[in-house]
Coordinates of C-alpha atoms in Angstrom, one line a residue:
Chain C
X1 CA 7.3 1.9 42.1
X2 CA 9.2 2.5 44.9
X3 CA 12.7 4.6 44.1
X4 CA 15.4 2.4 43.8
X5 CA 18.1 4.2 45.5
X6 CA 18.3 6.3 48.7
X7 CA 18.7 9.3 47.0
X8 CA 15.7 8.7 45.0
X9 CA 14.0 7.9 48.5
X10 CA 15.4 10.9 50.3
X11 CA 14.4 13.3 47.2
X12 CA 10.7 11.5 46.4
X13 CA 10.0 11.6 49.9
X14 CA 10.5 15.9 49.4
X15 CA 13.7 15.5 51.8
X16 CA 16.3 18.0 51.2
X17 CA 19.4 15.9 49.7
X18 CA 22.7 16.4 49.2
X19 CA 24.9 15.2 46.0
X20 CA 28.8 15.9 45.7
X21 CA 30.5 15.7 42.3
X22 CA 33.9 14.0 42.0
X23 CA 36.1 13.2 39.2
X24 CA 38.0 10.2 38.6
X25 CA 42.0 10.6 38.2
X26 CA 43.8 10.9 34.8
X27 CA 45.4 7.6 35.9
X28 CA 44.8 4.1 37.1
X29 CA 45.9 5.1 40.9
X30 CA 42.2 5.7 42.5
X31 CA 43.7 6.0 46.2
X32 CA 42.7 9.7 46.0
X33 CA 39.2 9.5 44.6
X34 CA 38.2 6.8 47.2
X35 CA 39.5 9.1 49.9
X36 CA 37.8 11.9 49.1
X37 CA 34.7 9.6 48.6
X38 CA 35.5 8.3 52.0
X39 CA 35.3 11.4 53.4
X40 CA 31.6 12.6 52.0
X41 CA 30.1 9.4 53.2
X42 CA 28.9 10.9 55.9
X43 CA 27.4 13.6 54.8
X44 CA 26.0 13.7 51.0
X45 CA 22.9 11.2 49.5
X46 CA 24.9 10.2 46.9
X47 CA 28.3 10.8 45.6
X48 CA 28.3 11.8 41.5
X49 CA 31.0 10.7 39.3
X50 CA 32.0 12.5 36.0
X51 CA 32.3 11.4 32.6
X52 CA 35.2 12.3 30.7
X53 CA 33.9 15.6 32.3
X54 CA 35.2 18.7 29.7
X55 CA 35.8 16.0 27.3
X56 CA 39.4 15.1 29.4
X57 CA 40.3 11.8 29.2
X58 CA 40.4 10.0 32.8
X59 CA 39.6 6.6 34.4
X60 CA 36.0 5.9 33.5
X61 CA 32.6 6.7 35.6
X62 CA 31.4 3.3 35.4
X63 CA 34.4 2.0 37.4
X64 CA 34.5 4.3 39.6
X65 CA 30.9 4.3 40.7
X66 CA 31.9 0.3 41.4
X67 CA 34.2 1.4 43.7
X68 CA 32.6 3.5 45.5
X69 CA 29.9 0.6 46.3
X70 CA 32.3 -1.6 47.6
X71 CA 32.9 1.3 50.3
X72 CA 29.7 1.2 50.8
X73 CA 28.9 4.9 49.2
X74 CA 26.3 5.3 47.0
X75 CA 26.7 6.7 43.3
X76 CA 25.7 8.7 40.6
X77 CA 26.5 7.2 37.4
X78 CA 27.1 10.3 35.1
X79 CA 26.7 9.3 31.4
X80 CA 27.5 11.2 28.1
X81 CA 26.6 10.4 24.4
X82 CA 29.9 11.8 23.4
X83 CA 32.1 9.0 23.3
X84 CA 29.8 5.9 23.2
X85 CA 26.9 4.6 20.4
X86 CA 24.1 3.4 21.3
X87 CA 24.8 -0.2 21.8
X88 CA 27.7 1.0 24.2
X89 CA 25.2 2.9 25.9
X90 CA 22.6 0.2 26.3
X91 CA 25.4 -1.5 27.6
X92 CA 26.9 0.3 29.5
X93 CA 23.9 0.6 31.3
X94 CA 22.9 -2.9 32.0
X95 CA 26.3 -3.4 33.2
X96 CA 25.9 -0.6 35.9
X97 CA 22.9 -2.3 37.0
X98 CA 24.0 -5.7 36.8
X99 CA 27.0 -3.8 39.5
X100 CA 24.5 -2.5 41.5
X101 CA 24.6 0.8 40.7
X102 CA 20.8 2.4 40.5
X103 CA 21.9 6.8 40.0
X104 CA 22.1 7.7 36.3
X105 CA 22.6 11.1 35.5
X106 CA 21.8 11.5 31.5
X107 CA 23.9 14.1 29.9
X108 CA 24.8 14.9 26.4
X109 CA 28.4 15.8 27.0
X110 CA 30.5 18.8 26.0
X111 CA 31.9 18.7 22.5
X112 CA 35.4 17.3 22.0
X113 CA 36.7 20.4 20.9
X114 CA 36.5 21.6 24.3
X115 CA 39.0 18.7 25.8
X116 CA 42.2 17.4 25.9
X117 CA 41.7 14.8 22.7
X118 CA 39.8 17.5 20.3
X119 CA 40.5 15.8 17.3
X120 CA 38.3 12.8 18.8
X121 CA 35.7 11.7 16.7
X122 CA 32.8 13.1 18.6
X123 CA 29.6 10.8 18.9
X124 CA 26.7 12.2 19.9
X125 CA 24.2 9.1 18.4
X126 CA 21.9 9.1 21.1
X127 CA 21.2 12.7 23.3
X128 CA 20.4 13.6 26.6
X129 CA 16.5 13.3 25.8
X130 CA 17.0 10.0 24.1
X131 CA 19.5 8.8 26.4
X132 CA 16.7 8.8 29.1
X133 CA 14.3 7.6 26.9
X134 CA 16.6 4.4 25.9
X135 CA 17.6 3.8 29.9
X136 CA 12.8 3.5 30.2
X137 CA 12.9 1.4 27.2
X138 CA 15.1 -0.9 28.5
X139 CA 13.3 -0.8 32.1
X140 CA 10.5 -2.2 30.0
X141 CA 13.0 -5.5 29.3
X142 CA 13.7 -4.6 25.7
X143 CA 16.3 -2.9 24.0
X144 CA 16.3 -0.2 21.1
X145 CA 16.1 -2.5 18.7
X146 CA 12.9 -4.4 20.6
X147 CA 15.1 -7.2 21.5
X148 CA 13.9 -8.9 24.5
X149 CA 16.4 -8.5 28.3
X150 CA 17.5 -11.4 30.1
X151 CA 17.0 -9.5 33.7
X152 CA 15.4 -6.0 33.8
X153 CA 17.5 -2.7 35.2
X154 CA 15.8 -0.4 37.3
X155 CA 17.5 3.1 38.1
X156 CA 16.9 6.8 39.5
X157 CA 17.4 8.7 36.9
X158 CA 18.4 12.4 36.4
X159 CA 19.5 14.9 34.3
X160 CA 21.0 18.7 34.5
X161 CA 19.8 21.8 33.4
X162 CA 20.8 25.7 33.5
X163 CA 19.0 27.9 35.1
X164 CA 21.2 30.7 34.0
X165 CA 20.4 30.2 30.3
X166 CA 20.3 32.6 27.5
X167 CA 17.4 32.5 26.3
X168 CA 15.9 30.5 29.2
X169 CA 13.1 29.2 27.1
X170 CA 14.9 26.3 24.4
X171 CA 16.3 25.4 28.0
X172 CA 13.3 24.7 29.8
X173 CA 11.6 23.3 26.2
X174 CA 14.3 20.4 26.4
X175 CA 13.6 19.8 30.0
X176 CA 10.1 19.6 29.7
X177 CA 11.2 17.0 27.1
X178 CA 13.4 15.3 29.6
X179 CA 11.1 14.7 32.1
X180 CA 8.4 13.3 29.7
X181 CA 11.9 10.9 28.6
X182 CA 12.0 10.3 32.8
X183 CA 14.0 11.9 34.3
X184 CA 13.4 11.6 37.9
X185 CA 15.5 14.7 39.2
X186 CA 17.7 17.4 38.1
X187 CA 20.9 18.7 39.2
X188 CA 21.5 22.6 37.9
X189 CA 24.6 23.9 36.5
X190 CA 26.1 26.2 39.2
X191 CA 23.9 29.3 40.5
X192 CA 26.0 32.2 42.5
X193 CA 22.5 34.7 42.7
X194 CA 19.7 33.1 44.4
X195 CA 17.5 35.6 42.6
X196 CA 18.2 34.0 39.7
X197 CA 17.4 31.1 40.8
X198 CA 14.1 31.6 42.0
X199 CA 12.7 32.9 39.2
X200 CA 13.9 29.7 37.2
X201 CA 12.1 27.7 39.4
X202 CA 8.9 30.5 39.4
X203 CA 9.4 29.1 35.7
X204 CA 9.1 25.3 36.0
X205 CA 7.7 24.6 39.3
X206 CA 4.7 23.4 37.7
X207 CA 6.7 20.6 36.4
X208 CA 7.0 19.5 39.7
X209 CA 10.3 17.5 39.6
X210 CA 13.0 17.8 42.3
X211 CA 15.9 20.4 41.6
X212 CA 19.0 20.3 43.6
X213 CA 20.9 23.5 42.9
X214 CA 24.3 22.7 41.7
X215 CA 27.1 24.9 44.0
X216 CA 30.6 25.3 42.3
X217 CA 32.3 26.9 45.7
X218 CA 34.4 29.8 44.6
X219 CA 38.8 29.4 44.8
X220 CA 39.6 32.7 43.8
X221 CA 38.4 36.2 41.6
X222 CA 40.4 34.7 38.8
X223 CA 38.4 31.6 38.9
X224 CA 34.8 33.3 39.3
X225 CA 35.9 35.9 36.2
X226 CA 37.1 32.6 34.4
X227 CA 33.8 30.6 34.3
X228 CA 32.1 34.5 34.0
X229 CA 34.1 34.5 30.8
X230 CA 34.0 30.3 29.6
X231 CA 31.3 28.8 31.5
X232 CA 27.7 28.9 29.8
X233 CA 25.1 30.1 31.9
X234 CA 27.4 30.9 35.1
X235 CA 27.1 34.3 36.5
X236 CA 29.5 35.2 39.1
X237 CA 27.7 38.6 40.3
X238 CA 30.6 41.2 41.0
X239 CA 30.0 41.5 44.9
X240 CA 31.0 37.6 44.9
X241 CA 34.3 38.2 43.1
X242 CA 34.9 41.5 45.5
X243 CA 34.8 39.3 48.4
X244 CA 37.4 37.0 47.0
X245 CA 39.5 39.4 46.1
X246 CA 39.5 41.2 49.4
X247 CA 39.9 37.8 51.6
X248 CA 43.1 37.2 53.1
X249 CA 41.5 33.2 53.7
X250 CA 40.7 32.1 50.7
X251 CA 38.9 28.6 51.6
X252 CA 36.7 30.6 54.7
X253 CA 35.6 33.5 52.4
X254 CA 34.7 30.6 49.9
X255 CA 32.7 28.4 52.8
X256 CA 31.0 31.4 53.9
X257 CA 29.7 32.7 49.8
X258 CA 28.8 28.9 49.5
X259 CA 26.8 28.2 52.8
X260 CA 25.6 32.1 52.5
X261 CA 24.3 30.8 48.9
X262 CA 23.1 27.3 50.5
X263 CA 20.8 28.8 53.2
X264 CA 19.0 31.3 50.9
X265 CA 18.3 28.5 47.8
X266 CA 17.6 25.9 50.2
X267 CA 14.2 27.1 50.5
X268 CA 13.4 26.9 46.7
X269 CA 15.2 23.5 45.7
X270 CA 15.0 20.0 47.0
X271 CA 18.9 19.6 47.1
X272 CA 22.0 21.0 46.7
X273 CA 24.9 19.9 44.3
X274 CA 28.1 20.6 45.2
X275 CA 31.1 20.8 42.7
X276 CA 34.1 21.3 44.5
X277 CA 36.2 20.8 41.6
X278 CA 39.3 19.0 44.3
X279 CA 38.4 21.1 47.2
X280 CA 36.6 18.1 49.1
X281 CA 37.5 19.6 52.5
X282 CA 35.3 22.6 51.4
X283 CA 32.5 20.1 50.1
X284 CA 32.6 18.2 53.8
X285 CA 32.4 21.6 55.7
X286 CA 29.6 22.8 53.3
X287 CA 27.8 19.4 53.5
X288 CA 27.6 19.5 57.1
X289 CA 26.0 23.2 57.3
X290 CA 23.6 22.5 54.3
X291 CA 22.2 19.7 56.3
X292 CA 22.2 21.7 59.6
X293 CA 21.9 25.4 58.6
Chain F
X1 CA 27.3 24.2 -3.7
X2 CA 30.2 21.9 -2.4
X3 CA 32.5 23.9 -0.7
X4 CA 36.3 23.5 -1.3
X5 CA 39.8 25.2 -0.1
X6 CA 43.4 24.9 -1.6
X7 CA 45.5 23.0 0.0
X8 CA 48.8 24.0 0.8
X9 CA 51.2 24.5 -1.8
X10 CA 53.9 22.8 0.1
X11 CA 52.0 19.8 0.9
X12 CA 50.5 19.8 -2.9
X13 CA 54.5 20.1 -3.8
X14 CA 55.2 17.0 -1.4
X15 CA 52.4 14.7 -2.9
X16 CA 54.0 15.3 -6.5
X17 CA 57.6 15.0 -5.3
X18 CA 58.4 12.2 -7.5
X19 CA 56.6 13.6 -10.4
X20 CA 58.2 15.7 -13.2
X21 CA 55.1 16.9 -15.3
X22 CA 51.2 17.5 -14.4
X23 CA 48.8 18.1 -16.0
X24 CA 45.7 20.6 -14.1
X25 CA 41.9 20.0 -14.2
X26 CA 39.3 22.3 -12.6
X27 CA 35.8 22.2 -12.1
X28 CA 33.6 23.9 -14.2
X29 CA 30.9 24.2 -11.6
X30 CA 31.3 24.7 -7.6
X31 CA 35.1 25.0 -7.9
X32 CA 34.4 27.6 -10.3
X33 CA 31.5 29.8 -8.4
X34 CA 33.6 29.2 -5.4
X35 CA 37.6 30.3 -7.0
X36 CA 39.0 27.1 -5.6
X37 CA 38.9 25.5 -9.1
X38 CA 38.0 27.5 -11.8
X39 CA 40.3 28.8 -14.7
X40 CA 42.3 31.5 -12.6
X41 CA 42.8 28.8 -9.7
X42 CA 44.2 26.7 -12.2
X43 CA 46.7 28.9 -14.4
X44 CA 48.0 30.3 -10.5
X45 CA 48.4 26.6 -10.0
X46 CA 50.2 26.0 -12.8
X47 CA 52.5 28.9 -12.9
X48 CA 53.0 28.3 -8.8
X49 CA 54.2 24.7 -10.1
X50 CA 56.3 25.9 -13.2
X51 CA 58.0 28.0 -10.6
X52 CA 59.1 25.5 -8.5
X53 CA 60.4 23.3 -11.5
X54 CA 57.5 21.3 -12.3
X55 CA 56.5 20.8 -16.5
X56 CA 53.1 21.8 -17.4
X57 CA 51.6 19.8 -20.1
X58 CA 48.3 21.3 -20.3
X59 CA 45.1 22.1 -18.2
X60 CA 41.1 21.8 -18.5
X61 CA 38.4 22.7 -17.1
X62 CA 35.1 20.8 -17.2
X63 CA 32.6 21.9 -19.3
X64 CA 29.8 20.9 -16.2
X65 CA 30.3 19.6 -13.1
X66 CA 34.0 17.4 -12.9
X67 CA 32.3 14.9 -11.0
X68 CA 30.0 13.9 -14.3
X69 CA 32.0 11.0 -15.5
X70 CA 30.1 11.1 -18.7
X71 CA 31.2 14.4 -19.9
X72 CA 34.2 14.7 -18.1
X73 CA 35.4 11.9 -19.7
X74 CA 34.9 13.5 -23.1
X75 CA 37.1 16.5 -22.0
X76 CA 39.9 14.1 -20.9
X77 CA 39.9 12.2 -24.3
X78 CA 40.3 15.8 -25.9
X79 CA 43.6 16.1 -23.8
X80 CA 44.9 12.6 -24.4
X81 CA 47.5 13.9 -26.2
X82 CA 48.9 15.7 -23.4
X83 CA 47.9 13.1 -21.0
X84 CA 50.4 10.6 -22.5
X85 CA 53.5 12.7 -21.5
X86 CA 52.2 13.6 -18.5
X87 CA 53.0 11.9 -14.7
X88 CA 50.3 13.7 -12.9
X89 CA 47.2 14.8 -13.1
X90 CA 46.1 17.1 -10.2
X91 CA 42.6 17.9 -10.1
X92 CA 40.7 21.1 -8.6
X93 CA 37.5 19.9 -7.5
X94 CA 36.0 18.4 -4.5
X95 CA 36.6 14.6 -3.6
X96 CA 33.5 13.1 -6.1
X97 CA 35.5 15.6 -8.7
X98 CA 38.9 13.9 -8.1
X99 CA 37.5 10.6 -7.9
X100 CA 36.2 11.0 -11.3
X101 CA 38.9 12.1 -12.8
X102 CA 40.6 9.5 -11.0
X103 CA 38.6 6.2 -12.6
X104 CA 39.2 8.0 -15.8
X105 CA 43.3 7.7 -16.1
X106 CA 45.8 5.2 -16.1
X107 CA 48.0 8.6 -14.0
X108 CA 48.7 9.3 -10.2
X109 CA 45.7 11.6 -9.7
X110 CA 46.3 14.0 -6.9
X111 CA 43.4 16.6 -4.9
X112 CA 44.6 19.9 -5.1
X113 CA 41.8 20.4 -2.8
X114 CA 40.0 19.9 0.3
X115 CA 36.4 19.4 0.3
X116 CA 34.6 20.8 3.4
X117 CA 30.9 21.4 2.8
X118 CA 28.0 21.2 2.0
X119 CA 27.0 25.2 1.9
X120 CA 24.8 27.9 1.7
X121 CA 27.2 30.8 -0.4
X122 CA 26.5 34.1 1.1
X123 CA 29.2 36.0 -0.5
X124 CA 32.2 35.3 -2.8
X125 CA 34.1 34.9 0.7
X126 CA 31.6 33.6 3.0
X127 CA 30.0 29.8 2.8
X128 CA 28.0 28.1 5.6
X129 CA 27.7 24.7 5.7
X130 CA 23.9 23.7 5.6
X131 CA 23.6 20.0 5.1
X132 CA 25.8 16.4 5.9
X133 CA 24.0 14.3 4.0
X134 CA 22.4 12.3 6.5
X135 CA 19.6 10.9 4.1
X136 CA 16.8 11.4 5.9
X137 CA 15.7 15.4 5.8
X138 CA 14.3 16.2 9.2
X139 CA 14.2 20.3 8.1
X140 CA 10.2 19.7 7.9
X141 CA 10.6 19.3 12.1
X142 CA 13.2 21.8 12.6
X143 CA 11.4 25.3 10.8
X144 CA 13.8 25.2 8.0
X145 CA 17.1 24.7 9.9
X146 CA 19.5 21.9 10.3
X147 CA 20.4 20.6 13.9
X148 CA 22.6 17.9 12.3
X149 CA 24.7 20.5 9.8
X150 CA 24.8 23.4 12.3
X151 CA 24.9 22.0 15.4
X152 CA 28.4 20.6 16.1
X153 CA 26.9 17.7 18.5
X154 CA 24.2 17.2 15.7
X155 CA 21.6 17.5 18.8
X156 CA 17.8 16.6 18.0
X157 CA 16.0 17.4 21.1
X158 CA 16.6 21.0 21.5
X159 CA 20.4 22.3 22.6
X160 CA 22.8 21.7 25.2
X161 CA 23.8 23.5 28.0
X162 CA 26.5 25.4 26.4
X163 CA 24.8 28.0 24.6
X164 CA 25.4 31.9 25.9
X165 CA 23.5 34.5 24.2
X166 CA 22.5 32.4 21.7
X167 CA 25.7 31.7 20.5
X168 CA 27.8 28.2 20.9
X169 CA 29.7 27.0 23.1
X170 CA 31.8 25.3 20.7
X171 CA 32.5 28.4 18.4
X172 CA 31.3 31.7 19.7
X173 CA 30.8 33.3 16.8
X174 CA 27.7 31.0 15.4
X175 CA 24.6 31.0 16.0
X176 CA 23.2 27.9 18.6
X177 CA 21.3 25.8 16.2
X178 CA 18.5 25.1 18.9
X179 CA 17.9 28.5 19.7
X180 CA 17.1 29.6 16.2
X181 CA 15.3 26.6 15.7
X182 CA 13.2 27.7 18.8
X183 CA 13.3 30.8 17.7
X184 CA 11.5 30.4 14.3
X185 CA 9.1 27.7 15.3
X186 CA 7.4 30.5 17.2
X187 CA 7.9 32.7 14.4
X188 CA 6.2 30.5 13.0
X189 CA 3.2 29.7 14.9
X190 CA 4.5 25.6 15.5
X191 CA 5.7 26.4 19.1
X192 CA 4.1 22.3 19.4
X193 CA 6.9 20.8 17.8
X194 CA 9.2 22.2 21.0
X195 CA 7.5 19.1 22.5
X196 CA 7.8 16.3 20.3
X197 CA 11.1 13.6 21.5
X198 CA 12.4 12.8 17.9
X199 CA 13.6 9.1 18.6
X200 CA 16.9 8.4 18.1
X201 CA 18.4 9.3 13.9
X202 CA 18.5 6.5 11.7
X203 CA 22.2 6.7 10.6
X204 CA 21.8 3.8 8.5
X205 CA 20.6 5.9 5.9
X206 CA 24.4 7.3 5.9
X207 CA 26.3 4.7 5.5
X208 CA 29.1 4.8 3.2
X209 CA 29.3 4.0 -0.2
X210 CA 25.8 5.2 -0.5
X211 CA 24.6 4.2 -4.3
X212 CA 21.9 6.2 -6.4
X213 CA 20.2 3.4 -8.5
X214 CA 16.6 4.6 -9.8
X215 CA 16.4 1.6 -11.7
X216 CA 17.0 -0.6 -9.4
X217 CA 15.1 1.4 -7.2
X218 CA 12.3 1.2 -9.9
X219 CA 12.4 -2.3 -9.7
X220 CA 12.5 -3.0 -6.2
X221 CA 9.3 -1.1 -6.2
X222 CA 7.4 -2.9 -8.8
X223 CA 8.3 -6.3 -6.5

């Protein structure tokens, strides 16, 4: 069937495509996030939104993704089992649909603990892998429970992985497992050594599903030792954090480490994914030579 | 074993605030392998309690597990002297324990404890908690080790993204679940099981008050 989306066109017809990730505000004032969406229209596929991303309470992805329609931009519905059971899942889902949103991203969701409300009640009914495999079954016009749909969703549908794993292999078990669920694409958690890269994808190419490589652009050596320290599976190589130590402009030195990192990956992906955690300007300028470069 | 920790005296002290004497029952079984509620627990208890102006009118510990209504109720009736000037009972066992004791008594009944697992005991100080209970043992799928007891997201299609060396995300100083899973299936030669989707858990077969009945279970057969 033909993909349902145009970033499922631009990535099935082996086009190089660009996502950007954006979070939706702690707060019902979404001036902000449309701007910044505003501003990427131009120059990514499709524009991700979070879910309760680190387990942090905001405005929800579902909402946001309908906004970002009526501008015109298209979405990636990010969706977590931690907070929702199955039926709020399944319905969740035919609600996207029935607002015309058609990107699912399938995620399993950090753990409460690691948010803002950890003595949440943490979910986790459904999975990543089943998560994909319920958003198929109800393509199929039933439900988990064999129920028969009124009106049948169709979506693009992803899901993440991390190339930086340790060990590698349980990683690339489950998303052997994910693509047999259905998933369509994958976005990677951030890579900063293309070497490192390529010998993940040396790894699963066989596979043959679309990888975009998920870019996190760099503020500052205190956030690259941060995530070197906190973030599971991101590896900061010590050259990077030299350079952002030694820069007296923060936001070039971080543009040039991203595009730098852009322009060799490019070649072994079929995407990139940036993450600019609230640096959009960075995202446009990296957009733009990611496309170009 | 079921796993249990004292409370804190203070808050133990605040739950019998408007009491004037209690009476102390341990556990004769996982309380007592564990020192949460055995007889030394329980005469620290008390003497804690005498010293901060409470009356002690006796103690006892159960014979076999507190949470056997049949026998525990034997051991209250040989207190029942005691029991009838007493205000309070506190009990020194996990939450079945307490409840026991509990649907025994005409008293305020009050948990001395906290029960917090289900556990593996791998020395006097160190218990790791092995199962939740979920009433449907997937261990023959998982080489031997629990996704849904030592995995904090209770994952059952390998782990997340958040393990680093092995270890989780959640607390760095455990072992991910998934990875030793993965681990020992290859040990083990069943490296195919890596590739079978388990569909989503029945959690039905958890929910709460779960009743034992063999009988009836007998007879639902036989129909």
């Amino acid at each position: 069937m033909e993909p349902v989306s145009r970033l499922g066109k631009a990535l099935t017809a082996r086009q190089f495509a660009v996502t950007v990730e954006i979070g939706p505000p702690k707060g019902a004032d979404v001036s902000h996030l449309l701007a910044t969406a505003e501003n990427l229209r131009e120059y990514a596929h499709a524009v991700n939104i979070t879910d309760q991303q680190s387990s942090v309470m905001t405005l929800g992805s579902l909402a946001a993704c309908h906004l970002l329609l009526d501008l015109g931009i298209e979405p990636v519905y990010q969706v977590t089992c931690r907070d929702r059971n199955r039926i709020a899942l399944q319905s969740d889902l035919l609600s996207a649909y029935a607002l015309g949103i058609r990107n699912v991203l399938c995620l399993t969701g950090d753990h409460v603990s690691l948010g803002d409300h950890p003595q949440a009640l943490p979910v986790f009914d459904l999975d990543s892998v089943t998560l994909l495999c319920t958003l198929r079954t109800l393509e199929t016009g039933r439900d988990l429970a064999g129920k028969k749909l009124a009106g049948v969703p169709h979506f693009f549908a992803g899901a993440v992985v991390s190339p930086g794993a340790n060990p590698l292999g349980p990683q690339i078990a489950k998303m052997e497992k994910k693509i047999r669920a259905g998933a369509q694409f994958f976005q990677t958690q951030a890579v900063y050594d293309p070497g490192q890269l390529e010998r993940f994808i040396h790894k699963v190419e066989h596979l043959g599903v679309p990888i975009m490589a998920g870019i996190i652009p760099l503020k500052s050596a205190g956030m690259a030792r941060f995530m070197n320290r906190n973030i599971a599976g991101v590896e900061v190589p010590d050259s990077l954090i030299e350079e952002m130590t030694g820069t007296s402009d923060r936001v070039l030195t971080s543009i040039s480490i991203a595009s730098r990192l852009i322009r060799d990956m490019k070649d072994m992906c079929q995407g990139v994914h940036l993450m600019p955690i609230g640096w959009a300007k960075v995202a446009n300028s990296l957009t733009d030579r990611a496309i170009l470069g | 074993m079921i796993i249990t920790e004292q409370k804190a005296f203070a808050e133990l002290l605040s739950l019998l605030e408007r009491h004037q004497s209690v009476f102390v029952v341990g556990c004769g079984v996982c309380a007592t392998t564990w020192r949460t509620g055995g007889e030394p627990e329980v005469k620290a208890l008390l003497s804690e309690l005498s010293a901060a102006g409470k009356q002690s009118t006796g103690w006892t510990i159960t014979a076999e597990a507190c949470c056997d209504a049949r026998l525990t109720r034997r051991i209250l009736k040989q207190s029942s002297t005691a029991l009838k000037i007493t205000d309070a009972i506190v009990v020194m066992a996990c939450g079945a324990g307490t409840q026991t004791v509990a649907s025994l008594v005409e008293l305020p009944v009050y948990p001395g404890l906290n029960t917090i697992g289900l556990s593996q005991i791998q020395s006097l100080s160190l218990a790791l908690e092995r199962c939740r209970l979920c009433g449907d043992c997937m261990l023959a799928e998982t080489a031997g080790i629990c996704p849904v007891a030592r995995c904090p997201k209770g994952l059952m299609n390998g782990p997340c993204g958040g393990y680093q060396d092995g270890k989780c995300e959640v607390d760095r100083t455990q072992d991910c679940a998934w990875v030793l899973i993965y681990e020992r299936l290859q040990t083990l030669g069943q490296e195919a099981r890596l590739a079978i989707i388990s569909e989503p858990k029945d959690w039905s077969r958890m929910r709460s008050p779960r009743v034992a009945d063999k009988k009836a279970a007998q007879l639902a057969a036989k129909e």
